[in-house]
Amino acid sequence: MTVRKTPSLAVLAGAAVLVTLAACDGKSDPAGASAGGGPIKVSASDAACEVSATTAGAGNLTFEITNKGTKVTEFYLYAEGDRIMGEVENIAPGLNRRLIVEVADAGKYQTACKPGMSGTGIRGDFTVTGGVAKQNDSNAQKAQATKSYADYIANNTSALQDETGKFADLVKAGKVDEAKAAYARTRVYYERIEPVAEKFGDLDPAIDVREADLEPNQQFTGFHRLEKDLFQTGLQPDSGQIADKLVTDVKDLVAKTKTLELSALDLANGAKGLLDEVATGKITGEEEAFSHTDLWDFQANVDGSKGAITALRPVLQAKDPALVSTLDKEFANVQGLLDKQRAGDGFKSYTELSQDQVKEFASAVDALSEPLSKVAEVVSK
């Protein structure tokens, strides 16, 4: 997740029903750990991010994160250039969460905890040694899953580029009403692929940062800046320039996604990450602060998560058919709630939802999040 979300009331309220994965009782070697040497413990607090090992052998790395602070936190593993290798979001105080991430290449990495889910995080150096073949290079079923998902990403990034160009043209032409109508429809394609977009640490903030989460001296650009111009302040003298920059950034993103190699674990973590996006921004109505089109984003995040699980379905069906059945049930439940809020070919304004309806959504998201959190472990076997 980008440095953009504030702690979700739904996460705090639903903490008791979120999946908790207890940290391993054994002590890790403080000097290093191998990919097969057991979980690497992370003790996160409001002011520290203590990682029990700073080196590991290449392969599937498992981090067990415990939030001992008072703020909702996140944990990341970054490659050079702030490329996100894996992330865990929405770790409420007192909870434990697990991250399983495939790191096939030796090199220098960084771990980061983000108390309050903001800022660049409390970082530490992390070294991966050796080198292994990626899982999708040696497992035909997983390879097919990643290929299927790559096609899904390609279709959505192509549409994103086309629709962003049309949206920008409307902004530059001063066609405010038409641009407002196009805003949510355009963002759908971005929200479906957000875990992939977030792997490019420079582009995702430029495209999708919220005003509330701007860092000092960070320029407010991208979709949400234009959202503010269209729905609150009126178009500004530089709105056209912001629109042109958005087109350029999206084009760059599309080009980079074409060369990105994903693993089956990336799909599993991305599916869970998209539900975390719902919990941190859509449930609370914080994502679309000016347009209140959060339900469009909600649907797109669910679509993207389901797209990843659909690609992985043969793998999951072979390893844990009961999990597949549970996922089908919980996805259907969330979709049913979304369908009740449709208006025309879109959705109602988020401001029209009652508190009871918001709570119902939060409960459904938590219920889906729990089995999604198990997918990475199943895929990694």
Tab-separated table of N, CA and C in Angstrom, residues 4 164 167-168 171 183 186-187 190 202-211 214 218-230 235 238-250 287-288 290:
chain	number	residue	atom	x	y	z
A	4	ARG	N	-0.636	6.391	2.148
A	4	ARG	CA	-1.825	7.155	1.838
A	4	ARG	C	-3.007	6.869	2.740
A	164	THR	N	-7.880	6.794	-19.125
A	164	THR	CA	-7.219	7.940	-18.507
A	164	THR	C	-6.992	9.042	-19.534
A	167	PHE	N	-10.315	10.752	-20.004
A	167	PHE	CA	-10.623	11.546	-18.813
A	167	PHE	C	-9.805	12.832	-18.797
A	168	ALA	N	-8.524	12.728	-19.091
A	168	ALA	CA	-7.653	13.909	-19.106
A	168	ALA	C	-8.098	14.907	-20.167
A	171	VAL	N	-10.942	16.910	-18.788
A	171	VAL	CA	-10.466	17.905	-17.819
A	171	VAL	C	-9.872	19.101	-18.543
A	183	TYR	N	-14.829	10.013	-14.015
A	183	TYR	CA	-13.820	9.833	-12.963
A	183	TYR	C	-13.839	8.425	-12.365
A	186	THR	N	-13.060	5.507	-14.770
A	186	THR	CA	-11.651	5.417	-15.141
A	186	THR	C	-10.844	4.744	-14.040
A	187	ARG	N	-11.121	5.103	-12.804
A	187	ARG	CA	-10.353	4.580	-11.674
A	187	ARG	C	-10.579	3.081	-11.431
A	190	TYR	N	-7.624	1.046	-12.411
A	190	TYR	CA	-6.471	1.179	-11.521
A	190	TYR	C	-6.682	0.394	-10.239
A	202	ASP	N	7.574	4.774	-6.942
A	202	ASP	CA	7.519	6.163	-7.358
A	202	ASP	C	6.223	6.495	-8.087
A	203	LEU	N	5.694	5.546	-8.835
A	203	LEU	CA	4.534	5.823	-9.675
A	203	LEU	C	3.212	5.785	-8.914
A	204	ASP	N	3.056	4.823	-8.035
A	204	ASP	CA	1.776	4.705	-7.327
A	204	ASP	C	1.420	5.972	-6.545
A	205	PRO	N	2.347	6.565	-5.785
A	205	PRO	CA	1.987	7.808	-5.095
A	205	PRO	C	1.662	8.947	-6.067
A	206	ALA	N	2.387	9.005	-7.177
A	206	ALA	CA	2.126	10.069	-8.150
A	206	ALA	C	0.735	9.944	-8.755
A	207	ILE	N	0.266	8.718	-8.907
A	207	ILE	CA	-1.019	8.468	-9.543
A	207	ILE	C	-2.171	8.502	-8.544
A	208	ASP	N	-1.928	8.053	-7.305
A	208	ASP	CA	-3.059	7.725	-6.439
A	208	ASP	C	-2.970	8.256	-5.014
A	209	VAL	N	-2.044	9.169	-4.719
A	209	VAL	CA	-1.927	9.648	-3.351
A	209	VAL	C	-3.147	10.478	-2.951
A	210	ARG	N	-3.556	10.332	-1.689
A	210	ARG	CA	-4.623	11.166	-1.150
A	210	ARG	C	-4.027	12.425	-0.555
A	211	GLU	N	-4.783	13.511	-0.574
A	211	GLU	CA	-4.287	14.770	-0.028
A	211	GLU	C	-3.943	14.625	1.455
A	214	LEU	N	-0.270	13.268	2.098
A	214	LEU	CA	0.905	13.852	1.470
A	214	LEU	C	2.039	13.996	2.481
A	218	GLN	N	5.766	17.014	-0.779
A	218	GLN	CA	5.273	16.152	-1.849
A	218	GLN	C	4.191	16.875	-2.644
A	219	GLN	N	4.318	16.864	-3.966
A	219	GLN	CA	3.320	17.510	-4.811
A	219	GLN	C	2.057	16.656	-4.864
A	220	PHE	N	0.920	17.312	-4.807
A	220	PHE	CA	-0.365	16.628	-4.890
A	220	PHE	C	-0.717	16.465	-6.362
A	221	THR	N	-0.621	15.237	-6.855
A	221	THR	CA	-0.893	14.957	-8.267
A	221	THR	C	-1.828	13.769	-8.368
A	222	GLY	N	-2.126	13.389	-9.599
A	222	GLY	CA	-2.860	12.163	-9.834
A	222	GLY	C	-4.366	12.286	-9.751
A	223	PHE	N	-4.998	11.134	-9.638
A	223	PHE	CA	-6.454	11.065	-9.664
A	223	PHE	C	-7.105	11.900	-8.564
A	224	HIS	N	-6.587	11.794	-7.359
A	224	HIS	CA	-7.272	12.468	-6.249
A	224	HIS	C	-7.105	13.984	-6.294
A	225	ARG	N	-6.020	14.467	-6.873
A	225	ARG	CA	-5.909	15.915	-7.053
A	225	ARG	C	-6.981	16.384	-8.036
A	226	LEU	N	-7.169	15.654	-9.121
A	226	LEU	CA	-8.205	16.032	-10.088
A	226	LEU	C	-9.595	15.811	-9.509
A	227	GLU	N	-9.734	14.823	-8.650
A	227	GLU	CA	-11.006	14.625	-7.952
A	227	GLU	C	-11.362	15.880	-7.160
A	228	LYS	N	-10.402	16.425	-6.439
A	228	LYS	CA	-10.651	17.632	-5.656
A	228	LYS	C	-11.013	18.803	-6.570
A	229	ASP	N	-10.277	18.939	-7.669
A	229	ASP	CA	-10.546	20.038	-8.608
A	229	ASP	C	-11.956	19.941	-9.184
A	230	LEU	N	-12.383	18.734	-9.490
A	230	LEU	CA	-13.679	18.552	-10.138
A	230	LEU	C	-14.853	18.640	-9.168
A	235	LEU	N	-12.014	23.598	-11.314
A	235	LEU	CA	-10.746	23.419	-12.018
A	235	LEU	C	-9.795	24.567	-11.710
A	238	ASP	N	-3.642	24.940	-13.022
A	238	ASP	CA	-2.721	23.865	-13.390
A	238	ASP	C	-3.415	22.511	-13.540
A	239	SER	N	-4.737	22.476	-13.562
A	239	SER	CA	-5.448	21.197	-13.682
A	239	SER	C	-5.078	20.468	-14.969
A	240	GLY	N	-4.912	21.207	-16.041
A	240	GLY	CA	-4.522	20.593	-17.309
A	240	GLY	C	-3.154	19.948	-17.230
A	241	GLN	N	-2.229	20.603	-16.535
A	241	GLN	CA	-0.888	20.037	-16.366
A	241	GLN	C	-0.935	18.775	-15.516
A	242	ILE	N	-1.763	18.796	-14.476
A	242	ILE	CA	-1.917	17.621	-13.630
A	242	ILE	C	-2.500	16.466	-14.448
A	243	ALA	N	-3.446	16.777	-15.318
A	243	ALA	CA	-4.044	15.750	-16.172
A	243	ALA	C	-3.009	15.161	-17.127
A	244	ASP	N	-2.178	16.017	-17.707
A	244	ASP	CA	-1.125	15.528	-18.613
A	244	ASP	C	-0.126	14.646	-17.867
A	245	LYS	N	0.224	15.044	-16.657
A	245	LYS	CA	1.157	14.236	-15.858
A	245	LYS	C	0.546	12.879	-15.521
A	246	LEU	N	-0.735	12.869	-15.221
A	246	LEU	CA	-1.404	11.610	-14.928
A	246	LEU	C	-1.332	10.673	-16.130
A	247	VAL	N	-1.567	11.198	-17.302
A	247	VAL	CA	-1.487	10.385	-18.523
A	247	VAL	C	-0.082	9.807	-18.687
A	248	THR	N	0.919	10.653	-18.478
A	248	THR	CA	2.310	10.206	-18.605
A	248	THR	C	2.651	9.131	-17.582
A	249	ASP	N	2.221	9.342	-16.330
A	249	ASP	CA	2.512	8.376	-15.273
A	249	ASP	C	1.819	7.042	-15.526
A	250	VAL	N	0.582	7.084	-15.989
A	250	VAL	CA	-0.146	5.852	-16.284
A	250	VAL	C	0.524	5.112	-17.447
A	287	GLU	N	-11.393	7.094	1.018
A	287	GLU	CA	-10.653	7.056	-0.242
A	287	GLU	C	-11.073	8.182	-1.184
A	288	GLU	N	-12.363	8.306	-1.380
A	288	GLU	CA	-12.895	9.305	-2.327
A	288	GLU	C	-13.541	10.434	-1.522
A	290	PHE	N	-13.824	13.574	-1.875
A	290	PHE	CA	-14.526	14.679	-2.543
A	290	PHE	C	-15.665	14.194	-3.434
